Amino acid sequence: MSGPLVIAHRGASRAERENTLQAFSTAVLMKADAIELDVRLTADSQMAVHHDAGFETPEGQRLVVQSTVAELAGHIPLLEAALDACAGVLVNIEIKNIASDPDFDPDRRLAGLVVDLLAARSRRDRVLVSSFDPGTITQVRRLDPGVDTALLTYDDDPERSLSACVDAGHVAVHPWDRKVDERFVAAAHAVGLKVNVWTVDEPERIAELARWGVDGIVTNVPDVALATLGRS
């Protein structure tokens, strides 16, 4: 395959409810190359696939970290089920652990749970683990250096993250689309890093990023991205 990987953002999230088993299955049917999903820690130390710190209930917002698996909304899957739904494609697991979120965990327990699950499933070679929190990804690499990792960044100058990625042993950098230009892509490649850009839905921008040689495009519309790249 030539050109960038098409990475379905939270599954086929324009067509289906994001981060659900249906969104992941639809992305597989659309022939996305990879699927990105988010994990958060539950009150009973399970890995829930959900983007936000909280979810809606009839009584109002409830935090994932204060909920057991039995108390989660029905559409929120666990990571193990999500991996089953993503069978056959690369999975980018984003560990949500942001300092400003109410569920921030300075002990980075999710890193260990994710590593243990991947080892139990012999899934290390089909997974990329990412996070905005450098400490979380450092913990993943400390526990299992064989797991590919990437640092997410929305820095105004994403080139500042390149040396940190190289020093930490990451295979990729995941910059915010609006901060990416051709020079950045070249600079990342020059130090041996892959560039997976998020989140891009416009065909013209997808084509431009492909011309610049990015390695992956995270998108809510994998079918549109594949068509734009001539792979539909």
JSON list of C-alpha atoms in Angstrom, two decimals, residues 24-226:
[
{"chain": "A", "resi": 24, "resn": "PHE", "atom": "CA", "xyz": [-15.46, 0.10, 14.93]},
{"chain": "A", "resi": 25, "resn": "SER", "atom": "CA", "xyz": [-17.22, -2.58, 12.88]},
{"chain": "A", "resi": 26, "resn": "THR", "atom": "CA", "xyz": [-18.31, -0.02, 10.30]},
{"chain": "A", "resi": 27, "resn": "ALA", "atom": "CA", "xyz": [-14.75, 1.30, 10.01]},
{"chain": "A", "resi": 28, "resn": "VAL", "atom": "CA", "xyz": [-13.55, -2.25, 9.33]},
{"chain": "A", "resi": 29, "resn": "LEU", "atom": "CA", "xyz": [-16.24, -2.66, 6.65]},
{"chain": "A", "resi": 30, "resn": "MET", "atom": "CA", "xyz": [-15.14, 0.64, 5.10]},
{"chain": "A", "resi": 31, "resn": "LYS", "atom": "CA", "xyz": [-11.64, -0.89, 4.90]},
{"chain": "A", "resi": 32, "resn": "ALA", "atom": "CA", "xyz": [-9.94, 1.66, 7.13]},
{"chain": "A", "resi": 33, "resn": "ASP", "atom": "CA", "xyz": [-6.29, 0.77, 7.69]},
{"chain": "A", "resi": 34, "resn": "ALA", "atom": "CA", "xyz": [-6.46, 1.50, 11.41]},
{"chain": "A", "resi": 35, "resn": "ILE", "atom": "CA", "xyz": [-8.88, 2.54, 14.13]},
{"chain": "A", "resi": 36, "resn": "GLU", "atom": "CA", "xyz": [-8.22, 5.08, 16.87]},
{"chain": "A", "resi": 37, "resn": "LEU", "atom": "CA", "xyz": [-10.06, 4.80, 20.18]},
{"chain": "A", "resi": 38, "resn": "ASP", "atom": "CA", "xyz": [-9.89, 6.26, 23.69]},
{"chain": "A", "resi": 39, "resn": "VAL", "atom": "CA", "xyz": [-9.63, 4.46, 27.03]},
{"chain": "A", "resi": 40, "resn": "ARG", "atom": "CA", "xyz": [-10.40, 5.64, 30.55]},
{"chain": "A", "resi": 41, "resn": "LEU", "atom": "CA", "xyz": [-10.20, 3.94, 33.93]},
{"chain": "A", "resi": 42, "resn": "THR", "atom": "CA", "xyz": [-13.38, 2.82, 35.68]},
{"chain": "A", "resi": 43, "resn": "ALA", "atom": "CA", "xyz": [-14.03, 2.64, 39.42]},
{"chain": "A", "resi": 44, "resn": "ASP", "atom": "CA", "xyz": [-13.42, -1.12, 39.34]},
{"chain": "A", "resi": 45, "resn": "SER", "atom": "CA", "xyz": [-10.12, -0.79, 37.43]},
{"chain": "A", "resi": 46, "resn": "GLN", "atom": "CA", "xyz": [-11.43, -1.73, 34.00]},
{"chain": "A", "resi": 47, "resn": "MET", "atom": "CA", "xyz": [-10.67, -0.03, 30.68]},
{"chain": "A", "resi": 48, "resn": "ALA", "atom": "CA", "xyz": [-13.70, 1.77, 29.27]},
{"chain": "A", "resi": 49, "resn": "VAL", "atom": "CA", "xyz": [-13.64, 3.04, 25.70]},
{"chain": "A", "resi": 50, "resn": "HIS", "atom": "CA", "xyz": [-14.89, 6.61, 25.98]},
{"chain": "A", "resi": 51, "resn": "HIS", "atom": "CA", "xyz": [-13.52, 10.00, 24.98]},
{"chain": "A", "resi": 52, "resn": "ASP", "atom": "CA", "xyz": [-14.85, 12.36, 27.64]},
{"chain": "A", "resi": 53, "resn": "ALA", "atom": "CA", "xyz": [-14.25, 12.07, 31.37]},
{"chain": "A", "resi": 54, "resn": "GLY", "atom": "CA", "xyz": [-18.01, 11.84, 31.91]},
{"chain": "A", "resi": 55, "resn": "PHE", "atom": "CA", "xyz": [-21.10, 10.42, 30.23]},
{"chain": "A", "resi": 56, "resn": "GLU", "atom": "CA", "xyz": [-24.77, 11.30, 30.27]},
{"chain": "A", "resi": 57, "resn": "THR", "atom": "CA", "xyz": [-27.26, 9.52, 32.52]},
{"chain": "A", "resi": 58, "resn": "PRO", "atom": "CA", "xyz": [-30.93, 10.33, 33.22]},
{"chain": "A", "resi": 59, "resn": "GLU", "atom": "CA", "xyz": [-29.68, 12.00, 36.41]},
{"chain": "A", "resi": 60, "resn": "GLY", "atom": "CA", "xyz": [-27.03, 14.06, 34.62]},
{"chain": "A", "resi": 61, "resn": "GLN", "atom": "CA", "xyz": [-23.30, 13.71, 34.01]},
{"chain": "A", "resi": 62, "resn": "ARG", "atom": "CA", "xyz": [-21.42, 10.87, 35.66]},
{"chain": "A", "resi": 63, "resn": "LEU", "atom": "CA", "xyz": [-17.65, 10.35, 35.63]},
{"chain": "A", "resi": 64, "resn": "VAL", "atom": "CA", "xyz": [-16.30, 7.14, 34.12]},
{"chain": "A", "resi": 65, "resn": "VAL", "atom": "CA", "xyz": [-13.74, 6.88, 36.93]},
{"chain": "A", "resi": 66, "resn": "GLN", "atom": "CA", "xyz": [-16.54, 6.95, 39.52]},
{"chain": "A", "resi": 67, "resn": "SER", "atom": "CA", "xyz": [-18.53, 4.25, 37.74]},
{"chain": "A", "resi": 68, "resn": "THR", "atom": "CA", "xyz": [-18.21, 0.48, 37.76]},
{"chain": "A", "resi": 69, "resn": "VAL", "atom": "CA", "xyz": [-18.58, -1.41, 34.50]},
{"chain": "A", "resi": 70, "resn": "ALA", "atom": "CA", "xyz": [-22.16, -2.26, 35.48]},
{"chain": "A", "resi": 71, "resn": "GLU", "atom": "CA", "xyz": [-22.90, 1.45, 35.90]},
{"chain": "A", "resi": 72, "resn": "LEU", "atom": "CA", "xyz": [-21.56, 2.56, 32.52]},
{"chain": "A", "resi": 73, "resn": "ALA", "atom": "CA", "xyz": [-23.93, 3.65, 29.79]},
{"chain": "A", "resi": 74, "resn": "GLY", "atom": "CA", "xyz": [-24.84, 0.71, 27.57]},
{"chain": "A", "resi": 75, "resn": "HIS", "atom": "CA", "xyz": [-23.06, 2.03, 24.49]},
{"chain": "A", "resi": 76, "resn": "ILE", "atom": "CA", "xyz": [-19.66, 2.25, 26.24]},
{"chain": "A", "resi": 77, "resn": "PRO", "atom": "CA", "xyz": [-17.62, -0.90, 25.55]},
{"chain": "A", "resi": 78, "resn": "LEU", "atom": "CA", "xyz": [-14.59, -2.24, 27.34]},
{"chain": "A", "resi": 79, "resn": "LEU", "atom": "CA", "xyz": [-11.26, -2.27, 25.55]},
{"chain": "A", "resi": 80, "resn": "GLU", "atom": "CA", "xyz": [-11.19, -6.04, 25.15]},
{"chain": "A", "resi": 81, "resn": "ALA", "atom": "CA", "xyz": [-14.50, -6.03, 23.25]},
{"chain": "A", "resi": 82, "resn": "ALA", "atom": "CA", "xyz": [-13.33, -3.07, 21.18]},
{"chain": "A", "resi": 83, "resn": "LEU", "atom": "CA", "xyz": [-10.19, -4.95, 20.13]},
{"chain": "A", "resi": 84, "resn": "ASP", "atom": "CA", "xyz": [-12.38, -7.85, 19.04]},
{"chain": "A", "resi": 85, "resn": "ALA", "atom": "CA", "xyz": [-14.46, -5.48, 16.90]},
{"chain": "A", "resi": 86, "resn": "CYS", "atom": "CA", "xyz": [-11.28, -4.10, 15.33]},
{"chain": "A", "resi": 87, "resn": "ALA", "atom": "CA", "xyz": [-9.91, -7.51, 14.37]},
{"chain": "A", "resi": 88, "resn": "GLY", "atom": "CA", "xyz": [-7.68, -7.39, 11.31]},
{"chain": "A", "resi": 89, "resn": "VAL", "atom": "CA", "xyz": [-6.67, -3.74, 11.50]},
{"chain": "A", "resi": 90, "resn": "LEU", "atom": "CA", "xyz": [-4.12, -1.72, 13.42]},
{"chain": "A", "resi": 91, "resn": "VAL", "atom": "CA", "xyz": [-5.54, -0.14, 16.58]},
{"chain": "A", "resi": 92, "resn": "ASN", "atom": "CA", "xyz": [-4.34, 3.17, 18.01]},
{"chain": "A", "resi": 93, "resn": "ILE", "atom": "CA", "xyz": [-5.21, 3.15, 21.72]},
{"chain": "A", "resi": 94, "resn": "GLU", "atom": "CA", "xyz": [-5.19, 6.65, 23.15]},
{"chain": "A", "resi": 95, "resn": "ILE", "atom": "CA", "xyz": [-4.88, 6.56, 26.93]},
{"chain": "A", "resi": 96, "resn": "LYS", "atom": "CA", "xyz": [-6.84, 9.53, 28.28]},
{"chain": "A", "resi": 97, "resn": "ASN", "atom": "CA", "xyz": [-4.94, 10.98, 31.22]},
{"chain": "A", "resi": 98, "resn": "ILE", "atom": "CA", "xyz": [-4.91, 14.75, 31.00]},
{"chain": "A", "resi": 99, "resn": "ALA", "atom": "CA", "xyz": [-3.85, 16.79, 34.03]},
{"chain": "A", "resi": 100, "resn": "SER", "atom": "CA", "xyz": [-6.82, 19.15, 33.73]},
{"chain": "A", "resi": 101, "resn": "ASP", "atom": "CA", "xyz": [-9.38, 16.31, 33.64]},
{"chain": "A", "resi": 102, "resn": "PRO", "atom": "CA", "xyz": [-11.18, 15.28, 36.85]},
{"chain": "A", "resi": 103, "resn": "ASP", "atom": "CA", "xyz": [-9.97, 11.69, 36.46]},
{"chain": "A", "resi": 104, "resn": "PHE", "atom": "CA", "xyz": [-6.26, 12.46, 36.06]},
{"chain": "A", "resi": 105, "resn": "ASP", "atom": "CA", "xyz": [-4.21, 9.63, 37.57]},
{"chain": "A", "resi": 106, "resn": "PRO", "atom": "CA", "xyz": [-0.63, 10.58, 38.51]},
{"chain": "A", "resi": 107, "resn": "ASP", "atom": "CA", "xyz": [0.13, 6.88, 39.03]},
{"chain": "A", "resi": 108, "resn": "ARG", "atom": "CA", "xyz": [-0.72, 6.14, 35.37]},
{"chain": "A", "resi": 109, "resn": "ARG", "atom": "CA", "xyz": [-2.45, 2.86, 36.27]},
{"chain": "A", "resi": 110, "resn": "LEU", "atom": "CA", "xyz": [-4.11, 2.61, 32.86]},
{"chain": "A", "resi": 111, "resn": "ALA", "atom": "CA", "xyz": [-0.71, 2.18, 31.23]},
{"chain": "A", "resi": 112, "resn": "GLY", "atom": "CA", "xyz": [-0.14, -1.05, 33.12]},
{"chain": "A", "resi": 113, "resn": "LEU", "atom": "CA", "xyz": [-3.64, -2.37, 32.44]},
{"chain": "A", "resi": 114, "resn": "VAL", "atom": "CA", "xyz": [-3.29, -1.72, 28.71]},
{"chain": "A", "resi": 115, "resn": "VAL", "atom": "CA", "xyz": [0.14, -3.36, 28.56]},
{"chain": "A", "resi": 116, "resn": "ASP", "atom": "CA", "xyz": [-1.13, -6.41, 30.45]},
{"chain": "A", "resi": 117, "resn": "LEU", "atom": "CA", "xyz": [-4.12, -6.81, 28.12]},
{"chain": "A", "resi": 118, "resn": "LEU", "atom": "CA", "xyz": [-1.98, -6.55, 25.00]},
{"chain": "A", "resi": 119, "resn": "ALA", "atom": "CA", "xyz": [0.42, -9.14, 26.36]},
{"chain": "A", "resi": 120, "resn": "ALA", "atom": "CA", "xyz": [-2.42, -11.51, 27.24]},
{"chain": "A", "resi": 121, "resn": "ARG", "atom": "CA", "xyz": [-3.87, -11.18, 23.76]},
{"chain": "A", "resi": 122, "resn": "SER", "atom": "CA", "xyz": [-0.51, -11.31, 21.92]},
{"chain": "A", "resi": 123, "resn": "ARG", "atom": "CA", "xyz": [-1.62, -8.12, 20.20]},
{"chain": "A", "resi": 124, "resn": "ARG", "atom": "CA", "xyz": [1.48, -5.93, 20.57]},
{"chain": "A", "resi": 125, "resn": "ASP", "atom": "CA", "xyz": [2.39, -5.88, 16.87]},
{"chain": "A", "resi": 126, "resn": "ARG", "atom": "CA", "xyz": [-1.03, -4.57, 15.79]},
{"chain": "A", "resi": 127, "resn": "VAL", "atom": "CA", "xyz": [-1.32, -1.75, 18.29]},
{"chain": "A", "resi": 128, "resn": "LEU", "atom": "CA", "xyz": [0.02, 1.77, 18.69]},
{"chain": "A", "resi": 129, "resn": "VAL", "atom": "CA", "xyz": [-0.46, 3.37, 22.12]},
{"chain": "A", "resi": 130, "resn": "SER", "atom": "CA", "xyz": [-0.61, 7.16, 22.34]},
{"chain": "A", "resi": 131, "resn": "SER", "atom": "CA", "xyz": [-1.38, 9.86, 24.89]},
{"chain": "A", "resi": 132, "resn": "PHE", "atom": "CA", "xyz": [-1.11, 13.59, 25.44]},
{"chain": "A", "resi": 133, "resn": "ASP", "atom": "CA", "xyz": [0.50, 12.80, 28.79]},
{"chain": "A", "resi": 134, "resn": "PRO", "atom": "CA", "xyz": [4.24, 12.07, 28.37]},
{"chain": "A", "resi": 135, "resn": "GLY", "atom": "CA", "xyz": [4.34, 10.29, 31.73]},
{"chain": "A", "resi": 136, "resn": "THR", "atom": "CA", "xyz": [1.70, 7.81, 30.63]},
{"chain": "A", "resi": 137, "resn": "ILE", "atom": "CA", "xyz": [3.60, 6.86, 27.48]},
{"chain": "A", "resi": 138, "resn": "THR", "atom": "CA", "xyz": [6.86, 6.67, 29.40]},
{"chain": "A", "resi": 139, "resn": "GLN", "atom": "CA", "xyz": [5.16, 4.19, 31.73]},
{"chain": "A", "resi": 140, "resn": "VAL", "atom": "CA", "xyz": [3.99, 2.09, 28.78]},
{"chain": "A", "resi": 141, "resn": "ARG", "atom": "CA", "xyz": [7.52, 1.95, 27.40]},
{"chain": "A", "resi": 142, "resn": "ARG", "atom": "CA", "xyz": [8.98, 1.15, 30.81]},
{"chain": "A", "resi": 143, "resn": "LEU", "atom": "CA", "xyz": [6.60, -1.77, 31.26]},
{"chain": "A", "resi": 144, "resn": "ASP", "atom": "CA", "xyz": [6.98, -3.12, 27.73]},
{"chain": "A", "resi": 145, "resn": "PRO", "atom": "CA", "xyz": [9.49, -1.49, 25.35]},
{"chain": "A", "resi": 146, "resn": "GLY", "atom": "CA", "xyz": [8.12, -3.71, 22.59]},
{"chain": "A", "resi": 147, "resn": "VAL", "atom": "CA", "xyz": [4.87, -1.76, 22.38]},
{"chain": "A", "resi": 148, "resn": "ASP", "atom": "CA", "xyz": [4.92, 0.99, 19.76]},
{"chain": "A", "resi": 149, "resn": "THR", "atom": "CA", "xyz": [4.10, 4.40, 21.24]},
{"chain": "A", "resi": 150, "resn": "ALA", "atom": "CA", "xyz": [3.37, 7.92, 20.04]},
{"chain": "A", "resi": 151, "resn": "LEU", "atom": "CA", "xyz": [3.04, 11.34, 21.64]},
{"chain": "A", "resi": 152, "resn": "LEU", "atom": "CA", "xyz": [-0.01, 13.46, 20.87]},
{"chain": "A", "resi": 153, "resn": "THR", "atom": "CA", "xyz": [0.55, 17.19, 20.65]},
{"chain": "A", "resi": 154, "resn": "TYR", "atom": "CA", "xyz": [-1.39, 20.35, 19.85]},
{"chain": "A", "resi": 155, "resn": "ASP", "atom": "CA", "xyz": [1.61, 22.58, 20.49]},
{"chain": "A", "resi": 156, "resn": "ASP", "atom": "CA", "xyz": [1.74, 25.79, 18.44]},
{"chain": "A", "resi": 157, "resn": "ASP", "atom": "CA", "xyz": [5.21, 24.66, 17.41]},
{"chain": "A", "resi": 158, "resn": "PRO", "atom": "CA", "xyz": [4.99, 20.87, 17.12]},
{"chain": "A", "resi": 159, "resn": "GLU", "atom": "CA", "xyz": [8.68, 20.64, 16.16]},
{"chain": "A", "resi": 160, "resn": "ARG", "atom": "CA", "xyz": [9.44, 21.19, 19.86]},
{"chain": "A", "resi": 161, "resn": "SER", "atom": "CA", "xyz": [8.06, 17.72, 20.53]},
{"chain": "A", "resi": 162, "resn": "LEU", "atom": "CA", "xyz": [10.36, 15.90, 18.12]},
{"chain": "A", "resi": 163, "resn": "SER", "atom": "CA", "xyz": [13.43, 15.60, 20.32]},
{"chain": "A", "resi": 164, "resn": "ALA", "atom": "CA", "xyz": [11.28, 14.46, 23.25]},
{"chain": "A", "resi": 165, "resn": "CYS", "atom": "CA", "xyz": [9.73, 11.75, 21.06]},
{"chain": "A", "resi": 166, "resn": "VAL", "atom": "CA", "xyz": [13.12, 10.53, 19.88]},
{"chain": "A", "resi": 167, "resn": "ASP", "atom": "CA", "xyz": [14.60, 10.55, 23.39]},
{"chain": "A", "resi": 168, "resn": "ALA", "atom": "CA", "xyz": [11.61, 8.59, 24.73]},
{"chain": "A", "resi": 169, "resn": "GLY", "atom": "CA", "xyz": [11.79, 5.97, 22.00]},
{"chain": "A", "resi": 170, "resn": "HIS", "atom": "CA", "xyz": [8.43, 6.70, 20.37]},
{"chain": "A", "resi": 171, "resn": "VAL", "atom": "CA", "xyz": [7.86, 5.58, 16.79]},
{"chain": "A", "resi": 172, "resn": "ALA", "atom": "CA", "xyz": [5.55, 8.46, 15.88]},
{"chain": "A", "resi": 173, "resn": "VAL", "atom": "CA", "xyz": [4.36, 11.94, 16.68]},
{"chain": "A", "resi": 174, "resn": "HIS", "atom": "CA", "xyz": [0.65, 12.79, 16.44]},
{"chain": "A", "resi": 175, "resn": "PRO", "atom": "CA", "xyz": [0.25, 16.54, 15.82]},
{"chain": "A", "resi": 176, "resn": "TRP", "atom": "CA", "xyz": [-2.93, 18.58, 15.49]},
{"chain": "A", "resi": 177, "resn": "ASP", "atom": "CA", "xyz": [-3.69, 19.14, 11.82]},
{"chain": "A", "resi": 178, "resn": "ARG", "atom": "CA", "xyz": [-3.84, 22.94, 12.03]},
{"chain": "A", "resi": 179, "resn": "LYS", "atom": "CA", "xyz": [-0.21, 23.08, 13.18]},
{"chain": "A", "resi": 180, "resn": "VAL", "atom": "CA", "xyz": [1.21, 20.80, 10.47]},
{"chain": "A", "resi": 181, "resn": "ASP", "atom": "CA", "xyz": [3.08, 22.01, 7.43]},
{"chain": "A", "resi": 182, "resn": "GLU", "atom": "CA", "xyz": [5.40, 20.35, 4.94]},
{"chain": "A", "resi": 183, "resn": "ARG", "atom": "CA", "xyz": [8.47, 21.48, 6.87]},
{"chain": "A", "resi": 184, "resn": "PHE", "atom": "CA", "xyz": [7.28, 19.73, 10.03]},
{"chain": "A", "resi": 185, "resn": "VAL", "atom": "CA", "xyz": [6.66, 16.47, 8.19]},
{"chain": "A", "resi": 186, "resn": "ALA", "atom": "CA", "xyz": [10.18, 16.60, 6.74]},
{"chain": "A", "resi": 187, "resn": "ALA", "atom": "CA", "xyz": [11.70, 17.43, 10.14]},
{"chain": "A", "resi": 188, "resn": "ALA", "atom": "CA", "xyz": [9.95, 14.50, 11.81]},
{"chain": "A", "resi": 189, "resn": "HIS", "atom": "CA", "xyz": [11.00, 12.08, 9.09]},
{"chain": "A", "resi": 190, "resn": "ALA", "atom": "CA", "xyz": [14.58, 13.35, 9.32]},
{"chain": "A", "resi": 191, "resn": "VAL", "atom": "CA", "xyz": [14.79, 12.11, 12.92]},
{"chain": "A", "resi": 192, "resn": "GLY", "atom": "CA", "xyz": [13.07, 8.81, 12.16]},
{"chain": "A", "resi": 193, "resn": "LEU", "atom": "CA", "xyz": [9.55, 9.57, 13.37]},
{"chain": "A", "resi": 194, "resn": "LYS", "atom": "CA", "xyz": [6.31, 8.75, 11.61]},
{"chain": "A", "resi": 195, "resn": "VAL", "atom": "CA", "xyz": [3.70, 11.51, 11.42]},
{"chain": "A", "resi": 196, "resn": "ASN", "atom": "CA", "xyz": [0.03, 10.69, 12.04]},
{"chain": "A", "resi": 197, "resn": "VAL", "atom": "CA", "xyz": [-2.09, 13.84, 11.80]},
{"chain": "A", "resi": 198, "resn": "TRP", "atom": "CA", "xyz": [-5.43, 14.41, 13.56]},
{"chain": "A", "resi": 199, "resn": "THR", "atom": "CA", "xyz": [-8.27, 15.09, 12.77]},
{"chain": "A", "resi": 200, "resn": "VAL", "atom": "CA", "xyz": [-8.78, 15.66, 9.02]},
{"chain": "A", "resi": 201, "resn": "ASP", "atom": "CA", "xyz": [-12.07, 15.32, 7.14]},
{"chain": "A", "resi": 202, "resn": "GLU", "atom": "CA", "xyz": [-11.71, 17.70, 4.17]},
{"chain": "A", "resi": 203, "resn": "PRO", "atom": "CA", "xyz": [-10.68, 15.96, 0.92]},
{"chain": "A", "resi": 204, "resn": "GLU", "atom": "CA", "xyz": [-8.45, 18.84, -0.17]},
{"chain": "A", "resi": 205, "resn": "ARG", "atom": "CA", "xyz": [-6.48, 18.74, 3.08]},
{"chain": "A", "resi": 206, "resn": "ILE", "atom": "CA", "xyz": [-6.27, 14.95, 3.01]},
{"chain": "A", "resi": 207, "resn": "ALA", "atom": "CA", "xyz": [-4.76, 15.14, -0.48]},
{"chain": "A", "resi": 208, "resn": "GLU", "atom": "CA", "xyz": [-2.32, 17.85, 0.58]},
{"chain": "A", "resi": 209, "resn": "LEU", "atom": "CA", "xyz": [-1.10, 15.90, 3.59]},
{"chain": "A", "resi": 210, "resn": "ALA", "atom": "CA", "xyz": [-0.65, 12.83, 1.39]},
{"chain": "A", "resi": 211, "resn": "ARG", "atom": "CA", "xyz": [1.50, 14.86, -1.01]},
{"chain": "A", "resi": 212, "resn": "TRP", "atom": "CA", "xyz": [3.66, 15.94, 1.92]},
{"chain": "A", "resi": 213, "resn": "GLY", "atom": "CA", "xyz": [4.23, 12.30, 2.82]},
{"chain": "A", "resi": 214, "resn": "VAL", "atom": "CA", "xyz": [2.48, 11.99, 6.18]},
{"chain": "A", "resi": 215, "resn": "ASP", "atom": "CA", "xyz": [2.28, 8.43, 7.43]},
{"chain": "A", "resi": 216, "resn": "GLY", "atom": "CA", "xyz": [-1.26, 8.45, 8.78]},
{"chain": "A", "resi": 217, "resn": "ILE", "atom": "CA", "xyz": [-4.39, 10.59, 8.62]},
{"chain": "A", "resi": 218, "resn": "VAL", "atom": "CA", "xyz": [-6.85, 10.35, 11.51]},
{"chain": "A", "resi": 219, "resn": "THR", "atom": "CA", "xyz": [-10.33, 11.06, 10.18]},
{"chain": "A", "resi": 220, "resn": "ASN", "atom": "CA", "xyz": [-14.00, 10.85, 11.11]},
{"chain": "A", "resi": 221, "resn": "VAL", "atom": "CA", "xyz": [-14.78, 9.85, 7.50]},
{"chain": "A", "resi": 222, "resn": "PRO", "atom": "CA", "xyz": [-12.53, 6.95, 6.51]},
{"chain": "A", "resi": 223, "resn": "ASP", "atom": "CA", "xyz": [-14.65, 6.26, 3.43]},
{"chain": "A", "resi": 224, "resn": "VAL", "atom": "CA", "xyz": [-14.10, 9.81, 2.19]},
{"chain": "A", "resi": 225, "resn": "ALA", "atom": "CA", "xyz": [-10.38, 9.64, 2.94]},
{"chain": "A", "resi": 226, "resn": "LEU", "atom": "CA", "xyz": [-10.00, 6.35, 1.08]}
]
